[in-house]
Amino acid sequence: MAFLAMDDSFIAGLPKAELHMHLEGSFEPEQMFAVARRNKADIPFASAEDVRRAYRFSNLQDFLDIYYRSADVLRVEEDFYDLALAYLKRAADDNVRHAEIFFDPQTHTARGVAFATVADGILHALKDGEARFAITSKLILCFLRHLSEAEAFATLKQAEPYFDRIAGVGLDSSELGHPPSKFARVFAAARSHGLKLVAHAGEEGPASYVWEALDLLHVDRIDHGNRSLDDPRLVARLVAGQMTLTVCPLSNLKLCVVKDLKDHPLKRMLDLGLRATVNSDDPAYFGGHVNANFAAVAQALALGKSDLATLAKNSFLGSFLGDAEKARHLAAVEAYAAAPGTNRIRREP
Ligand code: ADE
Ligand code: ZN
């Protein structure tokens, strides 16, 4: 049946922030081969097409296994610089004006790569990316939740010289069996240093993990948060606090969090008054960057121009930018959405 969908050109021109993207998840197979060649590192695949064929996941752990293995070819500062610069260039093409980028230092330090090698390479690229592509950014250090509290504390210690250049800490990796409570003391320490706090919760894990992220970790944002909709009292709490949810539709589809994008909760989230945003999570693995995520949900959920503008505004409201920068970006979204010629619709077969 035919239905109306926003023209993708509206999405392409919409100014937006990306708040949930793992740098290691932007590692495209072609770049992986180039870096592996440079470092004389082995890849257990014959070609980039071969790598892409392996990207069939039935849950989060399936994906994480291959994601950590691919990161093994990243060895020197230049590798992290190239990875971050490539992401910023690609994000700027999607009219991302500001990106808050996750990195997983433990994936690298566990292999003998120094924390400074990783952080210096990324930070150098963020500086160059702003000058070259007019995209601002902030860096968020994620703790791997399948590792111990002690290992997270050791990583926080390694990050200390970078506290002036790292906006915050997050929590990612295997969610089930690793509740936020495991990291309450590490997050309290990070908070005492003035760092912002985010955590993956309610992706595969239950609504109780979202409660824990709020009440025990005191997070500033929830990454994913899909399972919050199982608990009306939690929804009320998230709406009342205008807590940002960094939602990742194509990730949810690829990791079987939803069976079909038509079942995706994003539209329900918006209708409930939740501050939802759209993000790519791991764009090299899940079939697209942020505009592809916008386009896919716009089509599957018949989102209109005002929903899309709300999502873009939410991305700036939920960012860790200062008030003046937020106001400038919000005004740009409003001006764009109100401009004639951004209102086209097309009929989908
Ligand atoms: N690391 C990279 N992507 C992730 C995701 N979607 N969930 C948890 N950890 C991740
Ligand atoms: Zn994620």
mmCIF file of C-alpha atoms and ligand atoms in Angstrom:
data_model
loop_
_atom_site.group_PDB
_atom_site.id
_atom_site.type_symbol
_atom_site.label_atom_id
_atom_site.label_comp_id
_atom_site.label_asym_id
_atom_site.label_seq_id
_atom_site.Cartn_x
_atom_site.Cartn_y
_atom_site.Cartn_z
ATOM 1 C CA MET A 1 0.000 0.000 0.000
ATOM 2 C CA ALA A 2 1.222 3.494 -0.772
ATOM 3 C CA PHE A 3 2.009 5.832 2.103
ATOM 4 C CA LEU A 4 3.577 9.219 2.463
ATOM 5 C CA ALA A 5 7.158 9.574 3.613
ATOM 6 C CA MET A 6 9.352 12.598 4.015
ATOM 7 C CA ASP A 7 11.689 13.200 1.144
ATOM 8 C CA ASP A 8 15.165 12.073 2.161
ATOM 9 C CA SER A 9 16.428 15.500 1.068
ATOM 10 C CA PHE A 10 14.696 16.985 4.140
ATOM 11 C CA ILE A 11 16.708 14.576 6.300
ATOM 12 C CA ALA A 12 19.930 15.268 4.387
ATOM 13 C CA GLY A 13 19.697 19.010 5.005
ATOM 14 C CA LEU A 14 18.497 18.799 8.611
ATOM 15 C CA PRO A 15 21.187 20.057 11.032
ATOM 16 C CA LYS A 16 21.720 17.386 13.674
ATOM 17 C CA ALA A 17 23.961 16.099 16.447
ATOM 18 C CA GLU A 18 25.015 12.483 16.814
ATOM 19 C CA LEU A 19 25.175 11.377 20.454
ATOM 20 C CA HIS A 20 25.638 7.607 20.221
ATOM 21 C CA MET A 21 28.386 6.345 17.959
ATOM 22 C CA HIS A 22 31.237 4.017 18.879
ATOM 23 C CA LEU A 23 34.375 5.053 17.029
ATOM 24 C CA GLU A 24 35.497 1.430 16.671
ATOM 25 C CA GLY A 25 32.087 0.737 15.128
ATOM 26 C CA SER A 26 32.803 3.151 12.271
ATOM 27 C CA PHE A 27 35.724 0.998 11.075
ATOM 28 C CA GLU A 28 34.773 0.205 7.462
ATOM 29 C CA PRO A 29 36.126 -3.073 6.036
ATOM 30 C CA GLU A 30 38.168 -1.274 3.341
ATOM 31 C CA GLN A 31 39.861 0.884 5.970
ATOM 32 C CA MET A 32 40.373 -2.224 8.122
ATOM 33 C CA PHE A 33 42.307 -3.881 5.285
ATOM 34 C CA ALA A 34 44.369 -0.731 4.642
ATOM 35 C CA VAL A 35 45.315 -0.417 8.332
ATOM 36 C CA ALA A 36 46.049 -4.158 8.604
ATOM 37 C CA ARG A 37 48.386 -3.945 5.579
ATOM 38 C CA ARG A 38 50.168 -0.941 7.086
ATOM 39 C CA ASN A 39 50.644 -2.748 10.412
ATOM 40 C CA LYS A 40 51.325 -6.178 8.869
ATOM 41 C CA ALA A 41 48.433 -7.490 10.953
ATOM 42 C CA ASP A 42 46.325 -10.530 10.075
ATOM 43 C CA ILE A 43 42.599 -10.362 9.292
ATOM 44 C CA PRO A 44 40.665 -13.631 9.218
ATOM 45 C CA PHE A 45 38.876 -12.567 5.987
ATOM 46 C CA ALA A 46 39.893 -12.573 2.319
ATOM 47 C CA SER A 47 38.208 -9.335 1.252
ATOM 48 C CA ALA A 48 36.022 -6.431 2.366
ATOM 49 C CA GLU A 49 33.012 -8.214 0.819
ATOM 50 C CA ASP A 50 33.898 -11.283 2.858
ATOM 51 C CA VAL A 51 33.906 -9.157 6.014
ATOM 52 C CA ARG A 52 30.496 -7.676 5.185
ATOM 53 C CA ARG A 53 29.071 -11.143 4.545
ATOM 54 C CA ALA A 54 30.021 -12.043 8.127
ATOM 55 C CA TYR A 55 27.910 -9.180 9.504
ATOM 56 C CA ARG A 56 24.857 -11.285 10.326
ATOM 57 C CA PHE A 57 24.039 -11.078 13.995
ATOM 58 C CA SER A 58 21.302 -12.635 16.052
ATOM 59 C CA ASN A 59 22.080 -10.674 19.220
ATOM 60 C CA LEU A 60 24.454 -8.118 20.754
ATOM 61 C CA GLN A 61 27.133 -10.677 21.711
ATOM 62 C CA ASP A 62 27.359 -12.018 18.122
ATOM 63 C CA PHE A 63 28.206 -8.504 16.995
ATOM 64 C CA LEU A 64 30.592 -7.731 19.862
ATOM 65 C CA ASP A 65 32.670 -10.844 19.126
ATOM 66 C CA ILE A 66 33.455 -9.666 15.590
ATOM 67 C CA TYR A 67 33.702 -5.985 16.576
ATOM 68 C CA TYR A 68 36.440 -6.630 19.159
ATOM 69 C CA ARG A 69 38.317 -8.915 16.760
ATOM 70 C CA SER A 70 38.322 -6.251 14.011
ATOM 71 C CA ALA A 71 39.700 -3.616 16.399
ATOM 72 C CA ASP A 72 42.832 -5.774 16.820
ATOM 73 C CA VAL A 73 44.453 -4.240 13.704
ATOM 74 C CA LEU A 74 44.418 -0.745 15.300
ATOM 75 C CA ARG A 75 47.899 -0.423 16.783
ATOM 76 C CA VAL A 76 49.459 3.050 16.450
ATOM 77 C CA GLU A 77 48.335 6.657 16.928
ATOM 78 C CA GLU A 78 47.918 7.191 13.167
ATOM 79 C CA ASP A 79 45.338 4.361 13.058
ATOM 80 C CA PHE A 80 43.147 6.050 15.670
ATOM 81 C CA TYR A 81 43.647 9.427 13.977
ATOM 82 C CA ASP A 82 42.581 8.035 10.583
ATOM 83 C CA LEU A 83 39.583 6.235 12.073
ATOM 84 C CA ALA A 84 38.296 9.354 13.832
ATOM 85 C CA LEU A 85 38.948 11.682 10.902
ATOM 86 C CA ALA A 86 37.128 9.342 8.486
ATOM 87 C CA TYR A 87 34.094 9.285 10.797
ATOM 88 C CA LEU A 88 33.993 13.081 11.117
ATOM 89 C CA LYS A 89 34.223 13.543 7.354
ATOM 90 C CA ARG A 90 31.404 11.056 6.794
ATOM 91 C CA ALA A 91 29.257 12.540 9.571
ATOM 92 C CA ALA A 92 29.701 16.063 8.192
ATOM 93 C CA ASP A 93 28.345 14.746 4.851
ATOM 94 C CA ASP A 94 25.160 13.832 6.793
ATOM 95 C CA ASN A 95 24.979 17.405 8.117
ATOM 96 C CA VAL A 96 26.010 16.320 11.600
ATOM 97 C CA ARG A 97 27.105 19.601 13.167
ATOM 98 C CA HIS A 98 28.202 18.116 16.498
ATOM 99 C CA ALA A 99 29.211 14.560 17.484
ATOM 100 C CA GLU A 100 29.697 13.022 20.928
ATOM 101 C CA ILE A 101 31.908 10.048 20.239
ATOM 102 C CA PHE A 102 32.405 6.880 22.296
ATOM 103 C CA PHE A 103 35.696 5.032 22.418
ATOM 104 C CA ASP A 104 36.568 1.779 24.188
ATOM 105 C CA PRO A 105 40.131 2.156 25.552
ATOM 106 C CA GLN A 106 40.090 -1.257 27.259
ATOM 107 C CA THR A 107 39.708 -2.977 23.867
ATOM 108 C CA HIS A 108 43.127 -1.563 23.030
ATOM 109 C CA THR A 109 44.994 -1.386 26.341
ATOM 110 C CA ALA A 110 44.234 -5.102 26.896
ATOM 111 C CA ARG A 111 46.276 -5.767 23.710
ATOM 112 C CA GLY A 112 49.227 -3.674 24.869
ATOM 113 C CA VAL A 113 48.310 -0.441 23.051
ATOM 114 C CA ALA A 114 48.910 2.488 25.418
ATOM 115 C CA PHE A 115 45.952 4.610 26.528
ATOM 116 C CA ALA A 116 47.831 7.694 25.262
ATOM 117 C CA THR A 117 48.239 6.177 21.774
ATOM 118 C CA VAL A 118 44.472 5.789 21.491
ATOM 119 C CA ALA A 119 43.475 9.090 23.105
ATOM 120 C CA ASP A 120 46.117 11.238 21.396
ATOM 121 C CA GLY A 121 45.248 9.884 17.943
ATOM 122 C CA ILE A 122 41.527 10.500 18.425
ATOM 123 C CA LEU A 123 41.908 13.937 20.029
ATOM 124 C CA HIS A 124 44.234 15.106 17.263
ATOM 125 C CA ALA A 125 41.634 14.047 14.669
ATOM 126 C CA LEU A 126 38.816 15.800 16.539
ATOM 127 C CA LYS A 127 40.782 19.043 16.384
ATOM 128 C CA ASP A 128 41.612 18.641 12.679
ATOM 129 C CA GLY A 129 38.073 17.493 11.898
ATOM 130 C CA GLU A 130 36.602 20.664 13.347
ATOM 131 C CA ALA A 131 38.904 22.808 11.207
ATOM 132 C CA ARG A 132 38.393 20.766 8.034
ATOM 133 C CA PHE A 133 34.724 19.760 8.192
ATOM 134 C CA ALA A 134 33.158 22.360 10.529
ATOM 135 C CA ILE A 135 31.960 19.674 12.955
ATOM 136 C CA THR A 136 32.409 20.067 16.707
ATOM 137 C CA SER A 137 32.830 17.041 18.919
ATOM 138 C CA LYS A 138 33.225 15.687 22.425
ATOM 139 C CA LEU A 139 34.837 12.445 23.506
ATOM 140 C CA ILE A 140 33.252 9.900 25.868
ATOM 141 C CA LEU A 141 35.290 7.068 27.384
ATOM 142 C CA CYS A 142 33.258 3.862 27.691
ATOM 143 C CA PHE A 143 33.997 1.166 30.255
ATOM 144 C CA LEU A 144 33.473 -2.390 29.027
ATOM 145 C CA ARG A 145 30.852 -3.782 31.363
ATOM 146 C CA HIS A 146 31.884 -7.439 30.850
ATOM 147 C CA LEU A 147 35.181 -6.529 32.569
ATOM 148 C CA SER A 148 35.548 -5.919 36.304
ATOM 149 C CA GLU A 149 34.994 -2.831 38.429
ATOM 150 C CA ALA A 150 38.738 -2.888 39.250
ATOM 151 C CA GLU A 151 39.610 -2.775 35.539
ATOM 152 C CA ALA A 152 37.237 0.169 35.052
ATOM 153 C CA PHE A 153 38.909 2.006 37.963
ATOM 154 C CA ALA A 154 42.344 1.337 36.394
ATOM 155 C CA THR A 155 41.099 2.793 33.096
ATOM 156 C CA LEU A 156 39.708 5.879 34.838
ATOM 157 C CA LYS A 157 43.133 6.348 36.432
ATOM 158 C CA GLN A 158 44.845 6.115 33.011
ATOM 159 C CA ALA A 159 42.421 8.752 31.723
ATOM 160 C CA GLU A 160 43.258 11.252 34.484
ATOM 161 C CA PRO A 161 45.739 13.309 32.409
ATOM 162 C CA TYR A 162 42.957 13.671 29.791
ATOM 163 C CA PHE A 163 40.112 14.782 32.062
ATOM 164 C CA ASP A 164 40.251 18.264 30.521
ATOM 165 C CA ARG A 165 39.705 16.760 27.028
ATOM 166 C CA ILE A 166 37.212 13.985 27.812
ATOM 167 C CA ALA A 167 33.607 15.099 28.273
ATOM 168 C CA GLY A 168 32.375 12.048 30.093
ATOM 169 C CA VAL A 169 32.283 8.323 30.690
ATOM 170 C CA GLY A 170 29.881 5.669 29.422
ATOM 171 C CA LEU A 171 29.145 1.978 29.828
ATOM 172 C CA ASP A 172 28.930 -0.437 26.905
ATOM 173 C CA SER A 173 29.524 -4.060 25.782
ATOM 174 C CA SER A 174 27.543 -7.141 26.922
ATOM 175 C CA GLU A 175 24.552 -5.828 28.847
ATOM 176 C CA LEU A 176 22.838 -8.953 30.159
ATOM 177 C CA GLY A 177 24.368 -10.113 33.444
ATOM 178 C CA HIS A 178 26.306 -6.856 33.865
ATOM 179 C CA PRO A 179 23.887 -4.389 35.468
ATOM 180 C CA PRO A 180 24.777 -0.727 35.982
ATOM 181 C CA SER A 181 25.043 -1.366 39.758
ATOM 182 C CA LYS A 182 28.372 -3.145 39.093
ATOM 183 C CA PHE A 183 29.877 0.252 38.193
ATOM 184 C CA ALA A 184 28.172 2.572 40.712
ATOM 185 C CA ARG A 185 31.441 3.369 42.515
ATOM 186 C CA VAL A 186 33.408 4.017 39.296
ATOM 187 C CA PHE A 187 30.689 6.355 38.048
ATOM 188 C CA ALA A 188 30.667 8.181 41.405
ATOM 189 C CA ALA A 189 34.429 8.689 41.047
ATOM 190 C CA ALA A 190 34.031 9.967 37.473
ATOM 191 C CA ARG A 191 31.291 12.339 38.644
ATOM 192 C CA SER A 192 33.551 13.677 41.395
ATOM 193 C CA HIS A 193 35.998 14.707 38.628
ATOM 194 C CA GLY A 194 33.252 16.690 36.858
ATOM 195 C CA LEU A 195 32.774 14.191 34.030
ATOM 196 C CA LYS A 196 29.373 13.700 32.383
ATOM 197 C CA LEU A 197 27.820 10.244 32.692
ATOM 198 C CA VAL A 198 25.997 8.060 30.170
ATOM 199 C CA ALA A 199 25.249 4.332 30.083
ATOM 200 C CA HIS A 200 23.829 1.764 27.692
ATOM 201 C CA ALA A 201 20.700 0.441 29.376
ATOM 202 C CA GLY A 202 17.545 -1.267 28.158
ATOM 203 C CA GLU A 203 19.023 -2.365 24.818
ATOM 204 C CA GLU A 204 18.810 -6.094 25.578
ATOM 205 C CA GLY A 205 18.638 -5.663 29.347
ATOM 206 C CA PRO A 206 15.413 -5.053 31.318
ATOM 207 C CA ALA A 207 13.803 -1.786 32.398
ATOM 208 C CA SER A 208 15.334 -2.359 35.859
ATOM 209 C CA TYR A 209 18.765 -1.630 34.324
ATOM 210 C CA VAL A 210 17.460 1.781 33.206
ATOM 211 C CA TRP A 211 16.273 2.443 36.773
ATOM 212 C CA GLU A 212 19.751 1.488 38.019
ATOM 213 C CA ALA A 213 21.440 3.784 35.485
ATOM 214 C CA LEU A 214 19.255 6.648 36.770
ATOM 215 C CA ASP A 215 19.310 5.959 40.501
ATOM 216 C CA LEU A 216 22.709 4.314 41.054
ATOM 217 C CA LEU A 217 24.874 5.794 38.295
ATOM 218 C CA HIS A 218 23.079 9.184 38.126
ATOM 219 C CA VAL A 219 23.497 9.327 34.356
ATOM 220 C CA ASP A 220 22.918 12.410 32.225
ATOM 221 C CA ARG A 221 21.686 10.307 29.270
ATOM 222 C CA ILE A 222 20.494 6.771 28.599
ATOM 223 C CA ASP A 223 21.941 5.003 25.549
ATOM 224 C CA HIS A 224 19.182 3.006 23.788
ATOM 225 C CA GLY A 225 16.574 2.734 26.570
ATOM 226 C CA ASN A 226 14.123 0.792 24.386
ATOM 227 C CA ARG A 227 13.007 -1.499 27.196
ATOM 228 C CA SER A 228 11.930 1.513 29.276
ATOM 229 C CA LEU A 229 8.588 1.245 27.495
ATOM 230 C CA ASP A 230 7.905 -1.984 29.429
ATOM 231 C CA ASP A 231 7.460 0.099 32.594
ATOM 232 C CA PRO A 232 4.960 3.011 32.605
ATOM 233 C CA ARG A 233 6.356 4.348 35.904
ATOM 234 C CA LEU A 234 9.814 4.504 34.321
ATOM 235 C CA VAL A 235 8.431 6.277 31.250
ATOM 236 C CA ALA A 236 6.828 8.873 33.538
ATOM 237 C CA ARG A 237 10.157 9.361 35.324
ATOM 238 C CA LEU A 238 12.076 9.771 32.045
ATOM 239 C CA VAL A 239 9.507 12.220 30.671
ATOM 240 C CA ALA A 240 9.428 14.265 33.896
ATOM 241 C CA GLY A 241 13.229 14.524 33.937
ATOM 242 C CA GLN A 242 13.421 15.106 30.160
ATOM 243 C CA MET A 243 16.081 12.398 30.065
ATOM 244 C CA THR A 244 17.611 11.975 26.623
ATOM 245 C CA LEU A 245 17.458 8.511 25.051
ATOM 246 C CA THR A 246 20.028 7.912 22.312
ATOM 247 C CA VAL A 247 18.098 5.499 20.125
ATOM 248 C CA CYS A 248 19.750 3.513 17.297
ATOM 249 C CA PRO A 249 17.141 2.085 14.890
ATOM 250 C CA LEU A 250 19.334 0.190 12.379
ATOM 251 C CA SER A 251 21.395 -1.235 15.250
ATOM 252 C CA ASN A 252 18.186 -2.445 16.885
ATOM 253 C CA LEU A 253 17.171 -4.121 13.634
ATOM 254 C CA LYS A 254 20.580 -5.759 12.976
ATOM 255 C CA LEU A 255 20.925 -6.999 16.576
ATOM 256 C CA CYS A 256 17.335 -8.324 16.600
ATOM 257 C CA VAL A 257 16.186 -5.959 19.374
ATOM 258 C CA VAL A 258 13.244 -5.394 16.984
ATOM 259 C CA LYS A 259 12.087 -7.885 14.331
ATOM 260 C CA ASP A 260 11.022 -5.218 11.868
ATOM 261 C CA LEU A 261 11.513 -1.442 11.836
ATOM 262 C CA LYS A 262 7.735 -1.113 11.659
ATOM 263 C CA ASP A 263 7.755 -2.423 15.273
ATOM 264 C CA HIS A 264 10.387 0.086 16.355
ATOM 265 C CA PRO A 265 9.353 2.076 19.484
ATOM 266 C CA LEU A 266 10.741 5.442 18.301
ATOM 267 C CA LYS A 267 7.393 6.958 17.282
ATOM 268 C CA ARG A 268 5.782 5.734 20.509
ATOM 269 C CA MET A 269 8.646 7.308 22.451
ATOM 270 C CA LEU A 270 8.038 10.673 20.778
ATOM 271 C CA ASP A 271 4.287 10.438 21.288
ATOM 272 C CA LEU A 272 4.842 9.689 24.995
ATOM 273 C CA GLY A 273 6.934 12.856 25.300
ATOM 274 C CA LEU A 274 10.270 11.076 25.712
ATOM 275 C CA ARG A 275 13.328 12.998 24.524
ATOM 276 C CA ALA A 276 14.405 10.456 21.902
ATOM 277 C CA THR A 277 17.207 10.990 19.400
ATOM 278 C CA VAL A 278 18.371 9.039 16.329
ATOM 279 C CA ASN A 279 21.922 7.712 16.094
ATOM 280 C CA SER A 280 23.998 5.198 14.149
ATOM 281 C CA ASP A 281 25.693 3.243 17.025
ATOM 282 C CA ASP A 282 28.145 1.275 14.839
ATOM 283 C CA PRO A 283 27.596 2.576 11.308
ATOM 284 C CA ALA A 284 30.114 0.296 9.571
ATOM 285 C CA TYR A 285 28.335 -2.772 10.946
ATOM 286 C CA PHE A 286 24.657 -1.877 10.901
ATOM 287 C CA GLY A 287 24.098 -0.577 7.394
ATOM 288 C CA GLY A 288 24.348 3.170 7.601
ATOM 289 C CA HIS A 289 25.245 6.451 9.201
ATOM 290 C CA VAL A 290 22.814 8.756 10.932
ATOM 291 C CA ASN A 291 20.865 9.892 7.850
ATOM 292 C CA ALA A 292 20.280 6.280 6.830
ATOM 293 C CA ASN A 293 18.860 5.710 10.322
ATOM 294 C CA PHE A 294 16.594 8.748 9.993
ATOM 295 C CA ALA A 295 15.441 7.664 6.529
ATOM 296 C CA ALA A 296 14.745 4.088 7.585
ATOM 297 C CA VAL A 297 12.572 5.042 10.571
ATOM 298 C CA ALA A 298 10.911 7.905 8.698
ATOM 299 C CA GLN A 299 9.752 5.392 6.118
ATOM 300 C CA ALA A 300 8.901 2.503 8.456
ATOM 301 C CA LEU A 301 7.041 4.655 11.002
ATOM 302 C CA ALA A 302 5.705 7.309 8.579
ATOM 303 C CA LEU A 303 7.398 10.102 10.515
ATOM 304 C CA GLY A 304 6.513 13.610 9.396
ATOM 305 C CA LYS A 305 8.541 16.746 9.141
ATOM 306 C CA SER A 306 7.691 17.837 12.683
ATOM 307 C CA ASP A 307 8.779 14.468 14.162
ATOM 308 C CA LEU A 308 12.079 14.699 12.281
ATOM 309 C CA ALA A 309 12.639 18.289 13.405
ATOM 310 C CA THR A 310 11.843 17.234 16.998
ATOM 311 C CA LEU A 311 14.420 14.439 16.755
ATOM 312 C CA ALA A 312 17.044 16.898 15.478
ATOM 313 C CA LYS A 313 16.194 19.414 18.212
ATOM 314 C CA ASN A 314 16.368 16.641 20.818
ATOM 315 C CA SER A 315 19.863 15.755 19.600
ATOM 316 C CA PHE A 316 21.125 19.249 20.438
ATOM 317 C CA LEU A 317 19.080 19.528 23.660
ATOM 318 C CA GLY A 318 20.531 16.216 24.850
ATOM 319 C CA SER A 319 24.109 17.107 23.936
ATOM 320 C CA PHE A 320 26.776 18.291 26.356
ATOM 321 C CA LEU A 321 27.113 21.594 24.517
ATOM 322 C CA GLY A 322 26.732 24.831 26.465
ATOM 323 C CA ASP A 323 23.455 26.767 26.467
ATOM 324 C CA ALA A 324 24.529 29.344 23.854
ATOM 325 C CA GLU A 325 25.695 26.659 21.399
ATOM 326 C CA LYS A 326 22.514 24.677 21.962
ATOM 327 C CA ALA A 327 20.404 27.782 21.278
ATOM 328 C CA ARG A 328 22.312 28.464 18.052
ATOM 329 C CA HIS A 329 21.794 24.915 16.767
ATOM 330 C CA LEU A 330 18.123 24.841 17.818
ATOM 331 C CA ALA A 331 17.514 28.080 15.914
ATOM 332 C CA ALA A 332 19.193 26.541 12.852
ATOM 333 C CA VAL A 333 16.894 23.479 13.009
ATOM 334 C CA GLU A 334 13.819 25.686 13.375
ATOM 335 C CA ALA A 335 14.844 27.957 10.499
ATOM 336 C CA TYR A 336 15.541 24.936 8.311
ATOM 337 C CA ALA A 337 12.227 23.230 9.114
ATOM 338 C CA ALA A 338 10.282 26.456 8.474
ATOM 339 C CA ALA A 339 12.007 27.230 5.167
ATOM 340 C CA PRO A 340 9.943 26.810 2.000
ATOM 341 C CA GLY A 341 11.100 23.901 -0.157
ATOM 342 C CA THR A 342 11.929 21.611 2.783
ATOM 343 C CA ASN A 343 8.414 20.285 2.906
ATOM 344 C CA ARG A 344 8.357 17.925 -0.038
ATOM 345 C CA ILE A 345 6.816 14.497 0.313
ATOM 346 C CA ARG A 346 7.059 11.523 -1.974
ATOM 347 C CA ARG A 347 4.911 8.466 -2.414
ATOM 348 C CA GLU A 348 6.482 5.138 -1.622
ATOM 349 C CA PRO A 349 5.333 2.106 -3.623
HETATM 350 N N1 ADE B 1 29.591 -1.485 21.757
HETATM 351 C C1 ADE B 1 29.454 -1.096 20.482
HETATM 352 N N2 ADE B 1 28.162 -1.087 20.138
HETATM 353 C C2 ADE B 1 27.459 -1.481 21.219
HETATM 354 C C3 ADE B 1 26.087 -1.659 21.501
HETATM 355 N N3 ADE B 1 25.137 -1.457 20.587
HETATM 356 N N4 ADE B 1 25.739 -2.090 22.726
HETATM 357 C C4 ADE B 1 26.664 -2.314 23.655
HETATM 358 N N5 ADE B 1 27.961 -2.150 23.436
HETATM 359 C C5 ADE B 1 28.368 -1.734 22.238
HETATM 360 ZN ZN ZN B 2 26.073 1.671 21.518
#
